[in-house]
Amino acid sequence: MMFWREKERDNREQNGGPPCGQVRVLIVGDSGVGKTSLVHLIVNGSSISRPPQTIGCAVGVKHITYGSPGSSSNSIKGDAERDFFVELWDVSGHERYKDCRSLFYAQINGVIFVHDLSQRRTKSSLQKWASEIAAAGSFSAPLGSGGPGGLPVPYLVIANKADIAAENSRSSSGNLVDVARQWVEKQGLLPSSEELPLRESFPGSTGLLTAAKEARYDKEAVIKFFRMLIRRRYFSDELPAPNPWSISPIQNSINQSDEIVPEGDPFYNHNSVSLSGETYKYNVHPPLPAQRNLAPPPTLYPQQPMLASENYRYPRYSATGLPEVSSNKPKRADINV
Ligand SMILES: Nc1nc2c(ncn2[C@@H]2O[C@H](COP(=O)(O)OP(=O)(O)OP(=O)(O)O)[C@@H](O)[C@H]2O)c(=O)[nH]1
């Protein structure tokens, strides 16, 4: 709370307005794949030895500073620097919550899918998770077309438990530090098809362990994913989007990580040109049907969904190819939390 008030005062002085924005990221996957562990790692920068089983949903908050790409400084530092909070909604994967977990699928900016490399079925079930979220969720700053299962927001897939995956077990030290590092292993992005990938893919054809040991690199990739979501929601330079700074500040205490966000934003550069050779635009058309008459999200402060074009195209978050997704309108269930 103190942190918030001090930051708010400082930013008001510097920028003349409320300082904060927020994006919401769902963390989903089967029970026991390591979602809570991942959230703890992202928020606290350390591993957790005995995570409790999630009851319904738990929310972690990651603080990130980000500057407007359009500012003269073109930097996350300086005049345009703003505070953002990434809400990490850790949804229990246990079957007992199956019937009610859609309550948490509200105003989603992005999704992180987690699967367990030692349990192959947890990977194939990601398709089910994607379809469920697409069908029951509501979305903030959605893509114009859907990805797997019709999911209309960017997503990331994290392959967990590399240390106990059979093919790598011999080489792993298995200690907590390595385990923690492996949690942030980035598998890569989902292809443009409706199918989630069923084969491993790592940058530069490196193996799983090699990629896992580059934990810092992968951790940055997760942060970059968050920054991409922030940029999509708040830094549209093509349209007068709803004033992103008019939202109310968070009211309760938050967990602030000491982690410093890496300098630079590759998504900013990527943003200027689409890989299909066309310049793509944000927020240029009326909202998707799914966005109309949205109920207030179960959040500590109101959200303002951004508008998106039906024809809007956005590249997948990928270091390699950035295929585009096929059209599939999301539906939403009425959410009244
Ligand atoms: N060996 C190993 N164990 C892990 C790893 N990540 C998580 N675990 C363990 O897996 C178990 C489940 O982890 P959680 O983070 O609670 O899994 P979850 O996906 O949140 O589970 P639910 O709350 O049931 O949805 C815990 O005992 C963790 O310590 C990992 O990378 N390697």
Short mmCIF file of C-alpha atoms and ligand atoms in Angstrom, two decimals:
data_model
loop_
_atom_site.label_atom_id
_atom_site.label_comp_id
_atom_site.label_asym_id
_atom_site.label_seq_id
_atom_site.Cartn_x
_atom_site.Cartn_y
_atom_site.Cartn_z
CA MET A 1 0.00 0.00 0.00
CA MET A 2 2.77 2.37 0.89
CA PHE A 3 4.56 1.42 -2.25
CA TRP A 4 1.52 2.23 -4.29
CA ARG A 5 0.90 5.62 -2.69
CA GLU A 6 4.46 6.73 -3.06
CA LYS A 7 4.65 5.59 -6.64
CA GLU A 8 1.34 7.23 -7.37
CA ARG A 9 2.52 10.56 -5.98
CA ASP A 10 5.80 10.38 -7.84
CA ASN A 11 4.17 9.54 -11.10
CA ARG A 12 1.53 12.19 -10.76
CA GLU A 13 4.27 14.70 -10.31
CA GLN A 14 6.18 13.42 -13.29
CA ASN A 15 3.38 12.67 -15.67
CA GLY A 16 0.44 14.65 -14.46
CA GLY A 17 -1.93 11.73 -14.21
CA PRO A 18 -2.71 8.41 -12.65
CA PRO A 19 0.25 6.15 -13.12
CA CYS A 20 -0.93 2.65 -13.34
CA GLY A 21 -2.30 0.06 -15.65
CA GLN A 22 -2.97 -3.62 -15.42
CA VAL A 23 -3.18 -6.67 -17.59
CA ARG A 24 -4.61 -10.02 -16.66
CA VAL A 25 -2.97 -13.29 -17.55
CA LEU A 26 -4.57 -16.66 -16.93
CA ILE A 27 -2.26 -19.48 -15.91
CA VAL A 28 -3.88 -22.76 -16.84
CA GLY A 29 -3.06 -26.43 -17.21
CA ASP A 30 -3.86 -29.71 -15.56
CA SER A 31 -3.59 -30.15 -11.84
CA GLY A 32 -0.05 -30.54 -10.60
CA VAL A 33 1.78 -29.31 -13.68
CA GLY A 34 3.35 -26.48 -11.70
CA LYS A 35 1.21 -23.39 -12.23
CA THR A 36 1.43 -22.18 -8.65
CA SER A 37 5.14 -22.84 -8.68
CA LEU A 38 5.52 -20.82 -11.84
CA VAL A 39 3.55 -17.88 -10.47
CA HIS A 40 5.64 -17.90 -7.32
CA LEU A 41 8.78 -17.89 -9.39
CA ILE A 42 7.62 -15.03 -11.56
CA VAL A 43 6.39 -12.90 -8.68
CA ASN A 44 9.04 -13.67 -6.07
CA GLY A 45 11.97 -14.69 -8.20
CA SER A 46 12.45 -17.85 -6.20
CA SER A 47 11.16 -21.37 -6.11
CA ILE A 48 8.61 -22.69 -3.65
CA SER A 49 9.26 -26.10 -2.21
CA ARG A 50 5.76 -27.15 -1.20
CA PRO A 51 3.14 -25.18 -3.04
CA PRO A 52 -0.35 -25.66 -1.65
CA GLN A 53 -2.95 -27.02 -3.99
CA THR A 54 -4.81 -24.09 -5.42
CA ILE A 55 -8.36 -23.70 -4.20
CA GLY A 56 -10.37 -22.26 -7.02
CA CYS A 57 -8.02 -19.52 -8.06
CA ALA A 58 -5.13 -17.55 -6.62
CA VAL A 59 -3.83 -14.27 -7.95
CA GLY A 60 -0.22 -13.18 -7.98
CA VAL A 61 0.81 -9.70 -9.03
CA LYS A 62 3.93 -8.84 -10.91
CA HIS A 63 5.05 -5.23 -11.07
CA ILE A 64 6.52 -3.99 -14.32
CA THR A 65 7.52 -0.57 -15.50
CA TYR A 66 6.96 0.27 -19.08
CA GLY A 67 7.21 3.37 -21.19
CA SER A 68 5.24 4.48 -24.15
CA PRO A 69 6.89 3.38 -27.40
CA GLY A 70 5.74 6.67 -28.82
CA SER A 71 7.50 8.81 -26.29
CA SER A 72 10.43 10.87 -27.34
CA SER A 73 12.70 9.01 -25.00
CA ASN A 74 11.65 5.72 -26.52
CA SER A 75 12.72 4.06 -23.35
CA ILE A 76 11.18 2.40 -20.36
CA LYS A 77 12.99 4.98 -18.30
CA GLY A 78 12.39 8.68 -18.18
CA ASP A 79 9.28 10.77 -18.55
CA ALA A 80 7.04 8.14 -20.05
CA GLU A 81 7.73 5.43 -17.56
CA ARG A 82 4.61 3.95 -16.04
CA ASP A 83 3.83 1.28 -13.56
CA PHE A 84 1.89 -1.76 -14.61
CA PHE A 85 0.65 -4.74 -12.75
CA VAL A 86 0.41 -8.10 -14.33
CA GLU A 87 -2.26 -10.12 -12.62
CA LEU A 88 -1.41 -13.79 -12.76
CA TRP A 89 -4.61 -15.73 -12.26
CA ASP A 90 -3.55 -19.18 -11.22
CA VAL A 91 -6.61 -21.29 -11.89
CA SER A 92 -6.75 -24.66 -10.20
CA GLY A 93 -6.51 -27.52 -12.61
CA HIS A 94 -8.32 -29.88 -10.32
CA GLU A 95 -11.46 -31.49 -11.65
CA ARG A 96 -13.48 -30.45 -8.64
CA TYR A 97 -13.39 -26.87 -9.85
CA LYS A 98 -14.26 -27.66 -13.42
CA ASP A 99 -17.82 -26.42 -13.17
CA CYS A 100 -17.03 -23.08 -11.60
CA ARG A 101 -13.63 -22.07 -12.87
CA SER A 102 -15.06 -20.14 -15.81
CA LEU A 103 -15.89 -17.50 -13.22
CA PHE A 104 -12.25 -16.56 -13.43
CA TYR A 105 -12.16 -16.23 -17.19
CA ALA A 106 -12.99 -12.56 -17.25
CA GLN A 107 -11.28 -9.73 -19.07
CA ILE A 108 -8.29 -11.76 -20.07
CA ASN A 109 -5.36 -10.13 -21.80
CA GLY A 110 -3.26 -13.24 -22.28
CA VAL A 111 -2.90 -16.87 -21.31
CA ILE A 112 0.04 -18.94 -20.16
CA PHE A 113 -0.46 -22.65 -20.69
CA VAL A 114 1.61 -24.93 -18.51
CA HIS A 115 2.18 -28.61 -19.03
CA ASP A 116 4.30 -31.27 -17.40
CA LEU A 117 6.93 -32.78 -19.65
CA SER A 118 6.86 -35.97 -17.64
CA GLN A 119 3.10 -36.35 -18.21
CA ARG A 120 2.38 -36.18 -21.89
CA ARG A 121 -1.36 -36.05 -21.44
CA THR A 122 -1.00 -32.69 -19.74
CA LYS A 123 0.23 -31.31 -23.01
CA SER A 124 -2.51 -32.73 -25.16
CA SER A 125 -5.12 -31.40 -22.75
CA LEU A 126 -4.01 -27.84 -23.39
CA GLN A 127 -6.31 -27.86 -26.38
CA LYS A 128 -9.20 -28.49 -24.01
CA TRP A 129 -8.10 -25.61 -21.82
CA ALA A 130 -7.87 -23.28 -24.77
CA SER A 131 -11.34 -24.21 -25.98
CA GLU A 132 -12.82 -23.83 -22.55
CA ILE A 133 -11.37 -20.37 -22.05
CA ALA A 134 -12.34 -19.26 -25.53
CA ALA A 135 -15.90 -20.43 -25.03
CA ALA A 136 -16.48 -19.12 -21.53
CA GLY A 137 -14.17 -16.15 -21.24
CA SER A 138 -14.30 -12.46 -21.94
CA PHE A 139 -11.26 -10.71 -23.29
CA SER A 140 -9.51 -7.40 -23.08
CA ALA A 141 -7.79 -6.11 -26.20
CA PRO A 142 -8.63 -9.29 -28.10
CA LEU A 143 -7.17 -10.34 -31.37
CA GLY A 144 -9.37 -10.09 -34.39
CA SER A 145 -9.30 -13.81 -34.87
CA GLY A 146 -8.93 -16.79 -32.66
CA GLY A 147 -6.05 -19.14 -32.04
CA PRO A 148 -6.35 -22.69 -30.73
CA GLY A 149 -9.90 -23.40 -29.72
CA GLY A 150 -10.80 -19.88 -30.81
CA LEU A 151 -8.72 -18.25 -28.10
CA PRO A 152 -8.55 -14.59 -29.10
CA VAL A 153 -5.62 -13.37 -27.01
CA PRO A 154 -1.85 -13.97 -27.15
CA TYR A 155 -0.60 -16.97 -25.29
CA LEU A 156 2.56 -18.67 -24.22
CA VAL A 157 3.24 -22.32 -23.55
CA ILE A 158 5.60 -23.33 -20.79
CA ALA A 159 6.87 -26.86 -20.53
CA ASN A 160 7.55 -27.63 -16.90
CA LYS A 161 9.32 -30.39 -14.95
CA ALA A 162 12.08 -30.78 -17.45
CA ASP A 163 14.15 -32.19 -14.63
CA ILE A 164 12.01 -35.27 -14.33
CA ALA A 165 11.14 -35.70 -17.96
CA ALA A 166 12.32 -39.20 -18.78
CA GLU A 167 14.55 -38.35 -21.69
CA ASN A 168 16.48 -35.79 -19.68
CA SER A 169 16.49 -37.27 -16.23
CA ARG A 170 20.05 -38.53 -16.43
CA SER A 171 21.52 -35.11 -17.07
CA SER A 172 19.57 -33.12 -14.54
CA SER A 173 20.92 -32.22 -11.16
CA GLY A 174 17.34 -32.07 -9.90
CA ASN A 175 18.14 -29.46 -7.30
CA LEU A 176 15.71 -26.70 -6.54
CA VAL A 177 17.67 -24.04 -8.33
CA ASP A 178 17.68 -26.02 -11.52
CA VAL A 179 14.06 -26.87 -11.04
CA ALA A 180 13.23 -23.23 -10.62
CA ARG A 181 15.14 -22.33 -13.71
CA GLN A 182 13.45 -24.97 -15.70
CA TRP A 183 10.06 -23.65 -14.77
CA VAL A 184 10.61 -20.67 -16.93
CA GLU A 185 11.61 -22.66 -19.90
CA LYS A 186 9.97 -21.39 -22.94
CA GLN A 187 8.88 -24.01 -25.32
CA GLY A 188 7.92 -21.70 -28.08
CA LEU A 189 4.73 -20.53 -29.56
CA LEU A 190 1.78 -22.37 -30.73
CA PRO A 191 1.36 -22.72 -34.46
CA SER A 192 -1.35 -21.01 -36.38
CA SER A 193 -3.48 -24.11 -36.64
CA GLU A 194 -6.13 -25.05 -34.15
CA GLU A 195 -3.87 -27.71 -32.77
CA LEU A 196 -1.52 -27.16 -29.91
CA PRO A 197 1.98 -28.37 -30.65
CA LEU A 198 2.73 -31.93 -29.76
CA ARG A 199 6.39 -31.82 -30.40
CA GLU A 200 9.08 -30.00 -28.53
CA SER A 201 10.64 -26.99 -30.11
CA PHE A 202 13.49 -25.00 -28.73
CA PRO A 203 15.38 -22.09 -30.15
CA GLY A 204 18.34 -22.93 -32.29
CA SER A 205 17.58 -26.65 -32.17
CA THR A 206 19.03 -26.84 -28.70
CA GLY A 207 17.82 -29.52 -26.39
CA LEU A 208 15.61 -29.12 -23.44
CA LEU A 209 18.32 -29.00 -20.82
CA THR A 210 20.39 -26.56 -22.78
CA ALA A 211 17.43 -24.26 -23.09
CA ALA A 212 16.57 -24.71 -19.44
CA LYS A 213 20.01 -23.66 -18.33
CA GLU A 214 19.53 -20.39 -20.13
CA ALA A 215 17.03 -19.53 -17.49
CA ARG A 216 17.65 -15.83 -17.55
CA TYR A 217 16.97 -15.75 -21.23
CA ASP A 218 13.72 -17.61 -20.81
CA LYS A 219 12.70 -15.49 -17.89
CA GLU A 220 13.14 -12.46 -20.04
CA ALA A 221 10.92 -14.10 -22.60
CA VAL A 222 8.15 -14.33 -20.03
CA ILE A 223 8.61 -10.68 -19.15
CA LYS A 224 8.56 -9.78 -22.80
CA PHE A 225 5.29 -11.58 -23.12
CA PHE A 226 3.86 -9.44 -20.33
CA ARG A 227 5.22 -6.33 -21.92
CA MET A 228 3.63 -7.25 -25.20
CA LEU A 229 0.28 -7.54 -23.46
CA ILE A 230 0.78 -4.16 -21.82
CA ARG A 231 1.69 -2.61 -25.09
CA ARG A 232 -1.30 -4.11 -26.84
CA ARG A 233 -3.66 -2.84 -24.22
CA TYR A 234 -2.24 0.57 -23.43
CA PHE A 235 0.05 1.76 -26.16
CA SER A 236 -1.97 1.93 -29.27
CA ASP A 237 -0.61 4.78 -31.34
CA GLU A 238 -3.08 4.28 -34.14
CA LEU A 239 -6.28 5.25 -32.45
CA PRO A 240 -7.48 7.24 -29.52
CA ALA A 241 -8.03 4.23 -27.35
CA PRO A 242 -9.81 4.64 -24.05
CA ASN A 243 -7.58 6.60 -21.76
CA PRO A 244 -5.49 3.90 -20.19
CA TRP A 245 -4.51 6.14 -17.36
CA SER A 246 -7.99 6.82 -16.15
CA ILE A 247 -8.35 3.57 -14.30
CA SER A 248 -8.55 3.56 -10.56
CA PRO A 249 -5.48 2.52 -8.68
CA ILE A 250 -5.25 -0.79 -6.96
CA GLN A 251 -6.50 -0.54 -3.43
CA ASN A 252 -4.91 -3.33 -1.55
CA SER A 253 -1.35 -4.33 -0.93
CA ILE A 254 0.63 -5.88 -3.69
CA ASN A 255 3.67 -8.02 -4.00
CA GLN A 256 6.44 -6.18 -5.67
CA SER A 257 9.31 -8.10 -7.07
CA ASP A 258 12.74 -6.59 -6.96
CA GLU A 259 13.30 -7.79 -10.44
CA ILE A 260 14.37 -5.14 -12.89
CA VAL A 261 12.67 -5.35 -16.21
CA PRO A 262 15.22 -5.78 -18.96
CA GLU A 263 15.95 -2.84 -21.14
CA GLY A 264 14.51 -2.61 -24.59
CA ASP A 265 11.40 -4.10 -26.07
CA PRO A 266 11.74 -6.27 -29.14
CA PHE A 267 8.00 -6.25 -29.53
CA TYR A 268 8.11 -2.61 -30.18
CA ASN A 269 10.22 -3.19 -33.22
CA HIS A 270 8.18 -6.15 -34.29
CA ASN A 271 5.12 -4.06 -33.98
CA SER A 272 5.90 -1.79 -36.83
CA VAL A 273 5.78 -4.42 -39.50
CA SER A 274 3.82 -7.59 -39.64
CA LEU A 275 5.48 -10.72 -40.85
CA SER A 276 2.90 -11.13 -43.52
CA GLY A 277 4.22 -7.92 -44.99
CA GLU A 278 1.27 -5.80 -43.99
CA THR A 279 1.18 -3.11 -41.42
CA TYR A 280 -1.28 -4.13 -38.81
CA LYS A 281 -3.35 -1.88 -36.69
CA TYR A 282 -4.74 -1.89 -33.25
CA ASN A 283 -8.19 -0.87 -32.19
CA VAL A 284 -9.55 0.39 -35.43
CA HIS A 285 -12.99 -1.15 -35.50
CA PRO A 286 -15.93 -1.73 -33.22
CA PRO A 287 -15.59 -4.32 -30.51
CA LEU A 288 -16.14 -7.97 -31.06
CA PRO A 289 -19.60 -9.19 -30.19
CA ALA A 290 -18.07 -10.88 -27.21
CA GLN A 291 -16.93 -7.54 -25.89
CA ARG A 292 -20.27 -5.84 -25.85
CA ASN A 293 -22.02 -5.26 -22.57
CA LEU A 294 -19.24 -6.74 -20.56
CA ALA A 295 -19.97 -7.14 -16.92
CA PRO A 296 -17.42 -5.55 -14.61
CA PRO A 297 -14.55 -7.96 -14.13
CA PRO A 298 -13.74 -9.40 -10.75
CA THR A 299 -10.92 -6.99 -10.29
CA LEU A 300 -9.80 -4.42 -7.85
CA TYR A 301 -10.22 -1.70 -10.38
CA PRO A 302 -12.24 -1.33 -13.53
CA GLN A 303 -10.91 -2.40 -16.86
CA GLN A 304 -11.45 -0.81 -20.17
CA PRO A 305 -11.47 -3.30 -22.96
CA MET A 306 -9.81 -2.11 -26.09
CA LEU A 307 -11.41 -2.44 -29.43
CA ALA A 308 -10.17 -4.75 -32.08
CA SER A 309 -10.79 -5.30 -35.70
CA GLU A 310 -12.32 -8.45 -37.03
CA ASN A 311 -9.56 -8.29 -39.57
CA TYR A 312 -6.95 -7.45 -37.07
CA ARG A 313 -3.92 -9.62 -37.31
CA TYR A 314 -1.30 -10.05 -34.74
CA PRO A 315 1.77 -12.21 -34.90
CA ARG A 316 2.26 -15.04 -32.53
CA TYR A 317 4.77 -14.48 -29.78
CA SER A 318 7.56 -16.43 -31.31
CA ALA A 319 11.23 -16.13 -31.88
CA THR A 320 10.86 -17.85 -35.20
CA GLY A 321 7.87 -17.83 -37.46
CA LEU A 322 4.89 -15.80 -36.52
CA PRO A 323 1.95 -17.51 -38.14
CA GLU A 324 -1.41 -15.94 -37.90
CA VAL A 325 -4.47 -17.42 -36.43
CA SER A 326 -7.64 -18.48 -38.11
CA SER A 327 -10.95 -16.83 -37.58
CA ASN A 328 -13.10 -18.14 -34.80
CA LYS A 329 -15.21 -15.81 -32.76
CA PRO A 330 -15.07 -16.31 -29.06
CA LYS A 331 -18.16 -16.60 -27.00
CA ARG A 332 -18.50 -15.55 -23.45
CA ALA A 333 -20.56 -16.62 -20.58
CA ASP A 334 -22.16 -14.04 -18.41
CA ILE A 335 -19.84 -13.39 -15.58
CA ASN A 336 -21.10 -11.68 -12.53
CA VAL A 337 -18.60 -12.03 -9.79
N1 LIG B 1 10.39 -31.98 -10.16
C1 LIG B 1 9.66 -30.89 -10.34
N2 LIG B 1 8.59 -30.68 -9.59
C2 LIG B 1 7.88 -29.56 -9.80
C3 LIG B 1 8.24 -28.61 -10.77
N3 LIG B 1 7.32 -27.63 -10.74
C4 LIG B 1 6.45 -27.94 -9.78
N4 LIG B 1 6.78 -29.10 -9.20
C5 LIG B 1 6.04 -29.79 -8.14
O1 LIG B 1 4.80 -30.23 -8.67
C6 LIG B 1 3.81 -30.20 -7.63
C7 LIG B 1 2.61 -29.43 -8.11
O2 LIG B 1 3.01 -28.07 -8.30
P1 LIG B 1 1.95 -26.89 -8.28
O3 LIG B 1 2.68 -25.64 -8.60
O4 LIG B 1 1.17 -26.89 -7.02
O5 LIG B 1 0.99 -27.34 -9.47
P2 LIG B 1 -0.36 -26.64 -9.95
O6 LIG B 1 -0.38 -26.75 -11.42
O7 LIG B 1 -0.49 -25.29 -9.39
O8 LIG B 1 -1.46 -27.62 -9.33
P3 LIG B 1 -3.00 -27.29 -8.99
O9 LIG B 1 -3.02 -26.25 -7.90
O10 LIG B 1 -3.56 -28.61 -8.52
O11 LIG B 1 -3.66 -26.84 -10.25
C8 LIG B 1 4.48 -29.61 -6.41
O12 LIG B 1 4.86 -30.67 -5.55
C9 LIG B 1 5.70 -28.90 -6.97
O13 LIG B 1 6.76 -28.84 -6.03
C10 LIG B 1 9.40 -28.86 -11.56
O14 LIG B 1 9.78 -28.12 -12.45
N5 LIG B 1 10.06 -30.02 -11.30
#
